[in-house]
Coordinates of C-alpha atoms in Angstrom, one line a residue:
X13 CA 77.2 75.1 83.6
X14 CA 79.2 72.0 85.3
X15 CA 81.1 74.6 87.4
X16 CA 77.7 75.8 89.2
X17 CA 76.8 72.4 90.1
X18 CA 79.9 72.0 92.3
X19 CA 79.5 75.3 93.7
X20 CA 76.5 74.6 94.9
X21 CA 77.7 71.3 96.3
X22 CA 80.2 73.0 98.3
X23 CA 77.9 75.9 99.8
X24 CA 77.4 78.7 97.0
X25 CA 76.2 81.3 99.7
X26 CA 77.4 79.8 102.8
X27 CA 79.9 81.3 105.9
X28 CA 83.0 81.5 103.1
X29 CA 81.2 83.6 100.1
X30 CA 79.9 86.3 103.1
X31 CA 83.6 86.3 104.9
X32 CA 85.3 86.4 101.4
X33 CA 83.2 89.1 99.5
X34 CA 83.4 91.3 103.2
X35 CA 87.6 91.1 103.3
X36 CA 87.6 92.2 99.3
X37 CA 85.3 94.7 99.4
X38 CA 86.8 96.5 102.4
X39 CA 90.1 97.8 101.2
X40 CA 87.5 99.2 98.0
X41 CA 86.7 101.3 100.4
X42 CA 90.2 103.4 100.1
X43 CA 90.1 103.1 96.7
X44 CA 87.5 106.0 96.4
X45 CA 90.2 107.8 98.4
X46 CA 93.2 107.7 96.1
X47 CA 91.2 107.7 92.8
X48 CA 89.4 111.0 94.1
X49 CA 92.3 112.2 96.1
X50 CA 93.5 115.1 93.8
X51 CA 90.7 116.7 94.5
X52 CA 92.2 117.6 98.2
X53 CA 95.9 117.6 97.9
X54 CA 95.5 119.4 94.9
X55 CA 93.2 122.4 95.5
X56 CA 93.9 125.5 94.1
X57 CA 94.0 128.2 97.2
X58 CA 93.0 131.7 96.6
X59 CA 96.7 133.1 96.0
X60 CA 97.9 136.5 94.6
X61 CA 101.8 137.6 94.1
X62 CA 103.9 138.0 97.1
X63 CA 104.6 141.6 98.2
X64 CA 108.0 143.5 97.7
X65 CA 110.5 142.6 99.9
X66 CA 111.0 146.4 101.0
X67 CA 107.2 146.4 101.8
X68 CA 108.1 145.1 105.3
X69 CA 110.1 147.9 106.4
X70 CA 106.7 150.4 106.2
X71 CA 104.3 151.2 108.6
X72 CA 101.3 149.8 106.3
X73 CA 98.9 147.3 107.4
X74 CA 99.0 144.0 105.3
X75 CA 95.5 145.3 103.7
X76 CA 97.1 148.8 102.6
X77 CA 100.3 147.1 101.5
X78 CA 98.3 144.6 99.1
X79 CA 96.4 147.5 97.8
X80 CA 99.3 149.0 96.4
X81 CA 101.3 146.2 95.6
X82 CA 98.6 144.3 94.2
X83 CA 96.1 145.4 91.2
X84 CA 92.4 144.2 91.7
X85 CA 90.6 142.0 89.1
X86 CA 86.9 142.3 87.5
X87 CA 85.5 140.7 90.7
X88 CA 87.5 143.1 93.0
X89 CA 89.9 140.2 94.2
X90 CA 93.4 140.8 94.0
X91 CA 94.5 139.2 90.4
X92 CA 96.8 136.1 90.8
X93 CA 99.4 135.9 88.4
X94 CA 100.3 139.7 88.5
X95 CA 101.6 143.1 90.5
X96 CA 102.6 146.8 90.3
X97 CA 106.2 146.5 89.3
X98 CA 106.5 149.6 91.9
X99 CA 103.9 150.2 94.8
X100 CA 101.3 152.7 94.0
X101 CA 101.4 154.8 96.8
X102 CA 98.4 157.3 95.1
X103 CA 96.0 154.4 96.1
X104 CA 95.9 155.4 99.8
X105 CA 95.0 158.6 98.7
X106 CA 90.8 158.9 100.0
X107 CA 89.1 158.4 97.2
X108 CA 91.8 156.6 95.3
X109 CA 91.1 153.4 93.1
X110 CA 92.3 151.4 90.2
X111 CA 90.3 153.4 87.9
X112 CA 94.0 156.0 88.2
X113 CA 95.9 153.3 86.8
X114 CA 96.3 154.7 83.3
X115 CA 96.5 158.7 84.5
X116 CA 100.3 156.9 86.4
X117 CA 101.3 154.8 83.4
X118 CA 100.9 151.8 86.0
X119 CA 103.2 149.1 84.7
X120 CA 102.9 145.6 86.0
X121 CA 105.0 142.1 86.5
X122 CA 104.5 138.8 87.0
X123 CA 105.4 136.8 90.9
X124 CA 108.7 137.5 90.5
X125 CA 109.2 137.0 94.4
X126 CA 106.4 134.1 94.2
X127 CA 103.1 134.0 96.2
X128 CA 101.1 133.9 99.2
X129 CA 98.0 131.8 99.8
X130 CA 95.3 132.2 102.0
X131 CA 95.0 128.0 103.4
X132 CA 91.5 128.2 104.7
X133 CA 90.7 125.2 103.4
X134 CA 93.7 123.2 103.9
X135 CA 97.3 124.2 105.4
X136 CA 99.3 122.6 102.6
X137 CA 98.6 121.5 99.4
X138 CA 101.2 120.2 96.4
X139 CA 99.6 123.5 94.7
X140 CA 100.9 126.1 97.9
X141 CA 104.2 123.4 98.0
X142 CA 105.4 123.6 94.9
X143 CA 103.6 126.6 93.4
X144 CA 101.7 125.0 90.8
X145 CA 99.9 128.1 89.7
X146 CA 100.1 130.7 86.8
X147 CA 102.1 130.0 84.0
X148 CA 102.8 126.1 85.8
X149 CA 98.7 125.5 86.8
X150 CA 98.5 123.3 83.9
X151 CA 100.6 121.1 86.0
X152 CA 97.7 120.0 88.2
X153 CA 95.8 118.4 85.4
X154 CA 99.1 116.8 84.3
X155 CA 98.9 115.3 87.6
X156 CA 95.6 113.8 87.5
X157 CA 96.6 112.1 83.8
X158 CA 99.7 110.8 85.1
X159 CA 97.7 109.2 87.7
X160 CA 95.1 107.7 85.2
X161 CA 98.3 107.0 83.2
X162 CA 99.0 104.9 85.5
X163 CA 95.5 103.3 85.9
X164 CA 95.8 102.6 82.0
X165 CA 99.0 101.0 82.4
X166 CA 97.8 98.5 85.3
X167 CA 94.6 97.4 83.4
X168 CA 96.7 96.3 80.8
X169 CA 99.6 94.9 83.3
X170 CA 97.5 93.0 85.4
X171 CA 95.0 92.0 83.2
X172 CA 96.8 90.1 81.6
X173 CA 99.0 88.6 84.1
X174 CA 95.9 87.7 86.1
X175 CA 94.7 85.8 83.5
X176 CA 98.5 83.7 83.4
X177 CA 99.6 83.7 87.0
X178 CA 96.1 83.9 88.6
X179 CA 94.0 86.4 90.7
X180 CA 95.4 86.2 93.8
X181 CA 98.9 86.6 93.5
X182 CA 98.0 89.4 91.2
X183 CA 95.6 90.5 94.3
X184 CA 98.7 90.7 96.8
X185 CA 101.2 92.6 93.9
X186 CA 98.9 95.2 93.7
X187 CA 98.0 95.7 98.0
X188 CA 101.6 96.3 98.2
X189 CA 102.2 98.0 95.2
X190 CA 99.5 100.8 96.6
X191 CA 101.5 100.8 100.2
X192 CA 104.2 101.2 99.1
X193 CA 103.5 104.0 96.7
X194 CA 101.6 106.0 98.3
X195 CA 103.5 105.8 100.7
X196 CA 106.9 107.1 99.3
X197 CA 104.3 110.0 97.2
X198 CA 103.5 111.3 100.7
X199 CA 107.1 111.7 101.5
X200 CA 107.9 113.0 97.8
X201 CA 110.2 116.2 97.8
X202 CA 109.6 117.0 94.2
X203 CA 106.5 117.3 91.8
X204 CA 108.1 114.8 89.8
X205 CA 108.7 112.4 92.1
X206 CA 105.1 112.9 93.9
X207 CA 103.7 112.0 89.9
X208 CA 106.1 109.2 89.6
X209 CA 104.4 107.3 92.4
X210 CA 101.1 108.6 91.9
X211 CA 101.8 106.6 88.8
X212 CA 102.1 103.6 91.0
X213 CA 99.3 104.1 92.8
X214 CA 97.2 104.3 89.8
X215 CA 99.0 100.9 88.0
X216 CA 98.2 99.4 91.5
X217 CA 94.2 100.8 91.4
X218 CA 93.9 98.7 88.6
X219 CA 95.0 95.9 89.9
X220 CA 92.6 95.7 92.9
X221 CA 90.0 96.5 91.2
X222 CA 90.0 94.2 88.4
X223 CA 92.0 91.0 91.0
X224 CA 88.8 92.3 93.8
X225 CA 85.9 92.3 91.2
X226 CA 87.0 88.3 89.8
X227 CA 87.3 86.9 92.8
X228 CA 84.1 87.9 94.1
X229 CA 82.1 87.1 90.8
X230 CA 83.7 83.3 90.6
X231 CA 83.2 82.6 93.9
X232 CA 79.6 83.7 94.0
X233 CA 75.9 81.8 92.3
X234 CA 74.6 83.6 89.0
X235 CA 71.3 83.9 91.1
X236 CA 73.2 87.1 93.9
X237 CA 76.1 88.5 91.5
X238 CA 73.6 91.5 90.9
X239 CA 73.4 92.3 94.7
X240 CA 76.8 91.3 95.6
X241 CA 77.7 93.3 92.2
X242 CA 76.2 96.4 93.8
X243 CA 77.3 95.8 97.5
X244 CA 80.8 96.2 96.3
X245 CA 80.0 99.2 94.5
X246 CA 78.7 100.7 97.4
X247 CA 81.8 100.2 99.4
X248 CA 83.5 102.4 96.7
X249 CA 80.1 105.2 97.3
X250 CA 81.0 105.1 100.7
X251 CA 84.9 105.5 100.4
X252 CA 83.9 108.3 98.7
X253 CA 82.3 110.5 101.7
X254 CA 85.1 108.8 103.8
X255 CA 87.6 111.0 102.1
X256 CA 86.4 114.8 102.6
X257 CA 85.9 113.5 106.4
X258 CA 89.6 112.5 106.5
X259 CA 90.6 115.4 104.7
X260 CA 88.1 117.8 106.5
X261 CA 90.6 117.0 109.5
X262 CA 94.0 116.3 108.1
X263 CA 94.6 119.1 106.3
X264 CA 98.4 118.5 105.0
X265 CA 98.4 117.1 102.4
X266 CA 101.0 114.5 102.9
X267 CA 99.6 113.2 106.5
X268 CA 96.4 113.3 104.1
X269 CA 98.6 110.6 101.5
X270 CA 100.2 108.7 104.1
X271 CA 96.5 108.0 105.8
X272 CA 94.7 106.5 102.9
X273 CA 98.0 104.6 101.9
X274 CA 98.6 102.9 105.3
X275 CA 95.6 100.4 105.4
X276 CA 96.7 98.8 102.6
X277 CA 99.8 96.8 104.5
X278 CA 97.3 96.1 106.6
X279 CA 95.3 94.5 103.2
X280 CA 98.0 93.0 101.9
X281 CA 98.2 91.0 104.9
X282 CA 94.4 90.0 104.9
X283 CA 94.8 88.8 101.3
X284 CA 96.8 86.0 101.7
X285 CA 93.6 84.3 103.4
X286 CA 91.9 84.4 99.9
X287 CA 91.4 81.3 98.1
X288 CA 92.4 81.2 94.4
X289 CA 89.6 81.1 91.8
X290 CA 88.9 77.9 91.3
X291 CA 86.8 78.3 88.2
X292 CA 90.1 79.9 86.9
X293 CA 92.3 76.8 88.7
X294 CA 90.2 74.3 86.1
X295 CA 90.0 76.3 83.1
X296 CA 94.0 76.1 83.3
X297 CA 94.7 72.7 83.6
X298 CA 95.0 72.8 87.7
X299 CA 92.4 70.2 88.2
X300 CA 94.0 68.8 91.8
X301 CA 94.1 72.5 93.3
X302 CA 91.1 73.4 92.1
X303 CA 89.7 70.4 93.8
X304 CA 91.9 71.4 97.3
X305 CA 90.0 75.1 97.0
X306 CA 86.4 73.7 96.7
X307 CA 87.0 71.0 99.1
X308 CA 88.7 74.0 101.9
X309 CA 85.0 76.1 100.9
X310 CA 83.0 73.1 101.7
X311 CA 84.9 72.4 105.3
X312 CA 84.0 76.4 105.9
X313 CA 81.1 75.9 105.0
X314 CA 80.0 73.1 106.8
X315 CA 79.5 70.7 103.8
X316 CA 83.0 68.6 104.9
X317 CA 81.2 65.3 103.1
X318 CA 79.6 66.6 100.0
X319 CA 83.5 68.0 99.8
X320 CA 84.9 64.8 99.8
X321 CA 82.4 63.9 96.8
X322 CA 84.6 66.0 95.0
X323 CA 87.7 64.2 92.9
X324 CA 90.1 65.3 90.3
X325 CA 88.2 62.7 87.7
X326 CA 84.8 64.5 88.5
X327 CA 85.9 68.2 87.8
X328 CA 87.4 66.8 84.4
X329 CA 84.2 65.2 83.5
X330 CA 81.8 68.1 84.9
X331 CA 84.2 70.5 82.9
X332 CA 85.5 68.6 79.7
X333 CA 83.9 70.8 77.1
X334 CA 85.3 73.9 78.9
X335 CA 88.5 72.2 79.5
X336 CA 89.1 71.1 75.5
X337 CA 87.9 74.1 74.7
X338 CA 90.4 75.7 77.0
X339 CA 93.4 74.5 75.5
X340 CA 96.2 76.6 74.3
X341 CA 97.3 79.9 75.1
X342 CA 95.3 83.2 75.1
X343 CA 96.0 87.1 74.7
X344 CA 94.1 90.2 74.2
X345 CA 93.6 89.3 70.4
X346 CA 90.9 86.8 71.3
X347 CA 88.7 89.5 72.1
X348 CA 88.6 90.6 68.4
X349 CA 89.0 87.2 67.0
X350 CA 85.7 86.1 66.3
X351 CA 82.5 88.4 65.2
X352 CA 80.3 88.6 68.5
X353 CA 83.2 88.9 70.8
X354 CA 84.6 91.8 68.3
X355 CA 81.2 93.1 68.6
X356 CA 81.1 92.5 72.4
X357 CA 84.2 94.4 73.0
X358 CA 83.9 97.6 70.5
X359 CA 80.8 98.1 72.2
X360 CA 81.8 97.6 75.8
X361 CA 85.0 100.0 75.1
X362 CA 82.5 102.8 74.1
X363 CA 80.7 102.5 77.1
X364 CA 83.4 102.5 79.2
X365 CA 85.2 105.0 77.6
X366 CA 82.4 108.0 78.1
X367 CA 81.7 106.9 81.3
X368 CA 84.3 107.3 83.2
X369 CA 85.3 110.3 80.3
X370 CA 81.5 112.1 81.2
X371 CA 82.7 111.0 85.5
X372 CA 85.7 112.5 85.7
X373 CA 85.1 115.2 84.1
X374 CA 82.6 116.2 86.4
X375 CA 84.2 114.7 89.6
X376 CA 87.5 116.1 89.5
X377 CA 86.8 119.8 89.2
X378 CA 84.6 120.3 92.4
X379 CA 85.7 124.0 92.9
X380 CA 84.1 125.2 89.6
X381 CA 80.7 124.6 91.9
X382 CA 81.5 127.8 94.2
X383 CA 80.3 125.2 96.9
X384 CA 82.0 124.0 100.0
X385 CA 84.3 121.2 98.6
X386 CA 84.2 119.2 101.6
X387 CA 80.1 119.3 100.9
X388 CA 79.7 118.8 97.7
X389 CA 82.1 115.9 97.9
X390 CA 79.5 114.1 100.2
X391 CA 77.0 115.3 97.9
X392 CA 78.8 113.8 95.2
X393 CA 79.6 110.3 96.8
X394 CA 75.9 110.1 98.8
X395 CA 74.0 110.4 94.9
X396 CA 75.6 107.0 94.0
X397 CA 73.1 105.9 96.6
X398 CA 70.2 106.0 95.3
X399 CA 71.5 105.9 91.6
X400 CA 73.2 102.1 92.6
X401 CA 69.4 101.5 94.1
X402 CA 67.7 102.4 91.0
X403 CA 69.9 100.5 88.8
X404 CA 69.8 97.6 90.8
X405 CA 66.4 97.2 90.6
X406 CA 66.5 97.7 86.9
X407 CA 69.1 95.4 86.0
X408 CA 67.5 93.0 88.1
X409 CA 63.9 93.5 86.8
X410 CA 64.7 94.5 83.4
X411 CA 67.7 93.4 82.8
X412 CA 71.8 94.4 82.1
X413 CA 71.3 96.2 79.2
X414 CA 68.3 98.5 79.1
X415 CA 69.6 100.0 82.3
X416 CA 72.8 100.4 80.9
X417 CA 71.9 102.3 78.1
X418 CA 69.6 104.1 80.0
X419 CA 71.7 105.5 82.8
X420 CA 73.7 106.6 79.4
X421 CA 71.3 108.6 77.8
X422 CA 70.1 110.0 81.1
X423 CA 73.5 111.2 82.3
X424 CA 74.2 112.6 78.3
X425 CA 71.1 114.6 78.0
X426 CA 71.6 116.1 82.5
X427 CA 75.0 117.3 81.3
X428 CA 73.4 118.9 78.2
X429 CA 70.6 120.8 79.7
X430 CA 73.4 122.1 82.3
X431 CA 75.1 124.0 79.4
X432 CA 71.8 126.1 79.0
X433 CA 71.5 127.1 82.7
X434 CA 73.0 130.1 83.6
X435 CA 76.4 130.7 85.4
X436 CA 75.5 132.7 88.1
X437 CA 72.6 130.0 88.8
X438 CA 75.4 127.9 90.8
X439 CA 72.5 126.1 92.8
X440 CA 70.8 124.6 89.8
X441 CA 74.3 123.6 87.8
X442 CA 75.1 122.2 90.9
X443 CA 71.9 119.9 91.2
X444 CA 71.8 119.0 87.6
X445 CA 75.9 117.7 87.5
X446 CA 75.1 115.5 90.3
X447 CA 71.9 113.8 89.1
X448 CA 74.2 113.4 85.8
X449 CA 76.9 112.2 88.4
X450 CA 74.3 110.0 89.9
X451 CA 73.6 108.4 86.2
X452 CA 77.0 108.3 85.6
X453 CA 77.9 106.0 89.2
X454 CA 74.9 104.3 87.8
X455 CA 76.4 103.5 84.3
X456 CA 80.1 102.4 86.0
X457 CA 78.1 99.2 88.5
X458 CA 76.0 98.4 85.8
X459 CA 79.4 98.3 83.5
X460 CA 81.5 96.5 85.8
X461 CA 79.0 93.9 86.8
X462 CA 77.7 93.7 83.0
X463 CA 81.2 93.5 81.3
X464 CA 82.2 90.5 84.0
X465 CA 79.3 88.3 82.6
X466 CA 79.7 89.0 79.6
X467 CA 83.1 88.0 79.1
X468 CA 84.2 84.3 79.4
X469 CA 86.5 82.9 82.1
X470 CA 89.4 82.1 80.3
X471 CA 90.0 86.2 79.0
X472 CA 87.8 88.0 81.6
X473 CA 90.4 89.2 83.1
X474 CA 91.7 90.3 79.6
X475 CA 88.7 92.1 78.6
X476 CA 88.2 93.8 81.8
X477 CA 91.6 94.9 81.4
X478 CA 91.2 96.2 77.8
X479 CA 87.6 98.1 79.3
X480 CA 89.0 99.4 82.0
X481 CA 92.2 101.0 79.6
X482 CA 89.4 102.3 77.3
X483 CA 87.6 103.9 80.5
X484 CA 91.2 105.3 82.0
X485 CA 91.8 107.0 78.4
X486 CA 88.4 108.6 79.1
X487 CA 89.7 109.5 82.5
X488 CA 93.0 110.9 80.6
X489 CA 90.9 112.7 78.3
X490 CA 88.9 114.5 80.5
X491 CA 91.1 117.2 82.1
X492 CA 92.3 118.2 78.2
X493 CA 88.7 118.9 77.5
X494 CA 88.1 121.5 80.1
X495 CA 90.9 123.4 78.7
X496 CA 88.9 123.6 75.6
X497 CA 85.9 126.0 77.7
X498 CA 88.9 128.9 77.8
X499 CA 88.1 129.3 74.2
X500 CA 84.6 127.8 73.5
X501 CA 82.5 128.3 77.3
X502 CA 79.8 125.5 76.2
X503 CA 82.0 123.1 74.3
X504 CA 83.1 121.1 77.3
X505 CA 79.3 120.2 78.1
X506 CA 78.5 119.6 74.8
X507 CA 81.0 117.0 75.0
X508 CA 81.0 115.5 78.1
X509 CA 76.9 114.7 77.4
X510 CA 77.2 113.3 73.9
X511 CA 79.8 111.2 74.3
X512 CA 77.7 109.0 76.8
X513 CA 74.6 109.5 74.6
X514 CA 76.3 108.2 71.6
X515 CA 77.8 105.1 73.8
X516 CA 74.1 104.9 74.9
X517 CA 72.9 103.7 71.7
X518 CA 76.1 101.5 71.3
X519 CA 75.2 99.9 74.4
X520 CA 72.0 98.3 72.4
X521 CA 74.1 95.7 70.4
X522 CA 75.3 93.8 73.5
X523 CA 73.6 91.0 74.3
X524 CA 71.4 90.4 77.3
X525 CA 72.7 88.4 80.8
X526 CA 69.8 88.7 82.7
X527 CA 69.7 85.0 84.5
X528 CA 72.0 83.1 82.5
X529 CA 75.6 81.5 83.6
X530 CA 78.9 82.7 83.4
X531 CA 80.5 81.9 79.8
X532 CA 84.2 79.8 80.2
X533 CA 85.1 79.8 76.8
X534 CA 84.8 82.1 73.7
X535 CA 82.6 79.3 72.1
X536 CA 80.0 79.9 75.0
X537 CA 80.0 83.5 74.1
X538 CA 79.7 82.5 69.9
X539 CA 76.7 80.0 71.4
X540 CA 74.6 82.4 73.4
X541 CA 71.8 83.7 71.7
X542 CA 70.9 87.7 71.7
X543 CA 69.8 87.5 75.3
X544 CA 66.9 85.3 77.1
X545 CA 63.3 86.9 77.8
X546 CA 61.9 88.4 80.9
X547 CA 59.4 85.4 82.2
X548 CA 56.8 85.0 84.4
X549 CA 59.0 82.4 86.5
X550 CA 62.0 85.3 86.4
X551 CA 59.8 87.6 88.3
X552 CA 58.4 85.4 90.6
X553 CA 62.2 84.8 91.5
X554 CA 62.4 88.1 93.1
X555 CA 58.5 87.1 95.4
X556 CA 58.6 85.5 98.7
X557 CA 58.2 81.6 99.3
X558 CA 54.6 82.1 100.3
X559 CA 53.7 84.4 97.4
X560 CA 55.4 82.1 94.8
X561 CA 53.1 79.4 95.9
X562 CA 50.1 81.0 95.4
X563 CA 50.8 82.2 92.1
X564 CA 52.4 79.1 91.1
X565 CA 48.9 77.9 92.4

């Protein structure tokens, strides 16, 4: 491609591509934060309904008067959601237990004078704040789909804008977007208003991540975009055991908010530094600032004369098939329009789609594990790893799509084998959801990176918006499903590992991407063939200078 050429000529790899990719990849960092944030602010405390308010008056300690006031539940916890409509004094009696209820006609009531919570973990929570529990718990995972509401709604936002207006004005909408949303949820005095700007924050999510990921991938050679690819995804792995340390030590929840919110005024400033796209700059008809970006990248680079090479005439020549083919306006319909981008995207939307559906489901509900949840949090974010390791080296030795439908299949069959373990076996359910969380952190680089190369320059930020919708309805879905195991125990792992199983083998009709060049225009896409061949030549790519020789020898 023309475009490649030029990048080269200006430094593809030089002191601008390392600065650049470092400032965008940091504030990924705090993404983890806020998409996994929930999992802190909203943890359910162990709770149980507030005594009578003539309790105080007595002479009981707080044990004796919770043994009266409160009944006792098949574990021998005091039950949640319920209490002795009048203290049972008989319980103190030696000897005395539960098992008298029925001999007293024991009547009980619901938290009519609402609950206390024992805040080991944390010393506020928007559960303890606004008693989100009971009859209202359902509220917490209306939370969480508001938020990826919210993520759905900024796919399809700023995909599409980005596209239009460009990445990085899109970029700075959505650093300040996240400030100032966050911020205001930290200071929320209602539920409602809290979900309201968690809303924001998810729309603004989006955003980054789909502004962050373009910018990186234009600016970069065909021949790193798998490391780079997977560099950035480890910023996100190790955002992810950033948060339980924050947490671990801010334990109110709104000082918790306001911390992971406030670096990104500090972002917003950084990012008017970045240089437009200026791939995206030709394919729109801005031939002269796309010539003022490359020639800036070759001063910062230290190529200041093969810059000035570079002319408005040259660009339109190196670029007149993608520039003709380029004319006209674009929407989300062109990724249905013709047969192999249809194709393309029905299978890219499955993949997505159970992914992040299989993820959150898994990632969002750490207490089920009965294991420390600052612990298995870092568990959690330090499998991604050696799962962003292995896939690496797989898409880079084998190429985009076996790995993808591999980490898939993998991740399916983990979460299926999990159903058949035992409850009370908490150590081995616990091992075998994060190897499946492992395949699934696997599955999302592999998608991100795959889905940008496959879609062409003039809708990529289209279809990556439409993906990532299709993956935050998965993310939507999730919390619905779990309701389902209060009727059915094993039907939320039966269908949280087929759904990436069935995507698995969906993931077989895209075609390969392994070493070729970013597509500008649908025709490149309708062009390509299935996908080139692993050759000899490919893997001596990945030898050293001195080894090639000899082989080439």
């Amino acid at each position: 491609m023309a475009f490649a050429d030029l990048l080269e000529q200006v430094g593809s790899t030089g002191r601008f591509q390392i600065l650049h990719v470092m400032l965008l990849c940091t504030p990924v960092l705090m993404m983890a934060s806020h998409n996994l944030l929930q999992n802190f602010v909203a943890m359910v405390p162990p709770h149980h309904c507030s005594t009578h308010s003539n309790m105080s008056q007595t002479q009981l300690s707080p044990e004796e008067i919770l043994q009266i006031t409160v009944p006792l539940n098949e574990a021998g916890k005091p039950q949640s959601c319920q209490r002795y409509v009048a203290p049972q004094w008989h319980l103190l009696a030696k000897n005395g237990s539960s098992s008298t209820e029925r001999d007293y006609g024991v009547v009980l009531e619901g938290c009519v004078d609402g609950w206390s919570y024992n805040m080991t973990d944390m010393t506020s929570t928007i559960i303890s704040d606004w008693h989100l529990v009971c009859d209202l718990r359902s509220l917490k995972q209306m939370g969480q789909t508001i938020y990826m509401g919210g993520v759905l709604v900024g796919a399809l936002v700023f995909g599409g804008l980005s596209d239009r207006y460009g990445r990085r004005i899109l970029l700075l909408i959505s650093n300040l977007l996240m400030a100032v949303s966050g911020t205001c949820a930290a200071f929320s005095p209602s539920f409602s208003l809290f979900c309201l700007f968690r809303f924001g924050c998810g729309m603004a999510l989006s955003g980054l991540g789909l502004n962050t990921f373009s910018l990186i991938v234009e600016w970069i050679p065909t021949r790193v975009r798998t490391f780079t690819g997977t560099a950035t995804g480890y910023c996100y792995t190790v955002g992810q055991m950033l948060l339980p340390a924050a947490a671990y030590f801010i334990t109110d929840w709104r000082w918790l908010t306001l911390t992971v919110s406030l670096p990104f005024y500090v972002f917003f400033l950084i990012a008017w530094w970045f240089h437009e796209s200026s791939r995206w700059l030709a394919i729109n008809n801005k031939t002269e600032q796309a010539v003022k970006m490359l020639k800036s990248v070759a001063r910062f680079n230290g190529r200041h004369k093969e810059g000035e090479k570079i002319n408005v005439k040259m660009l339109q020549e190196s670029m007149k098939k993608e520039l003709s083919c380029s004319q006209g306006t674009h929407s989300a319909l062109d990724l249905f329009r013709t047969p192999k981008m249809r194709i393309m995207t029905f299978c890219l939307s499955a993949t997505w789609l159970s992914t992040s559906f299989a993820y959150y489901g898994l990632a969002m509900d750490l207490q089920k594990f009965g294991v420390n949840i600052y612990l298995i949090q870092v568990i959690f974010g330090a499998v991604d790893i050696p799962a962003k390791v292995v896939i690496t080296v797989c898409m880079s030795f084998i190429g985009r799509r076996p790995s993808q439908c591999g980490a898939l299949v993998l991740a399916g069959v983990t979460i299926l084998i999990n159903i058949l373990v035992p409850y009370d076996k908490q150590t081995v359910r616990t091992c075998l959801a994060v190897v499946g969380k492992g395949c699934l952190a696997a599955s999302f680089s592999c998608c991100y990176l795959y889905s940008g190369e496959l879609y062409p320059t003039i809708i990529r930020q289209s279809g990556m918006g439409w993906v990532s919708m299709m993956a935050r309805v998965g993310a939507m879905v999730a919390p619905m499903v779990q309701l389902t195991g209060d009727y059915i125990p094993w039907l939320p792992g039966l269908i949280y590992g087929g759904a990436p199983i069935l995507s698995g083998f969906a993931a077989v009709f895209l075609p390969e991407t392994l070493g070729t060049h970013l597509p500008d225009t649908i025709q490149d896409v309708e062009d390509r063939k299935k996908g080139p061949a692993v050759t000899c030549d490919h893997w001596l790519n990945f030898l050293p200078c001195p080894f090639k020789v000899e082989m080439h020898r």
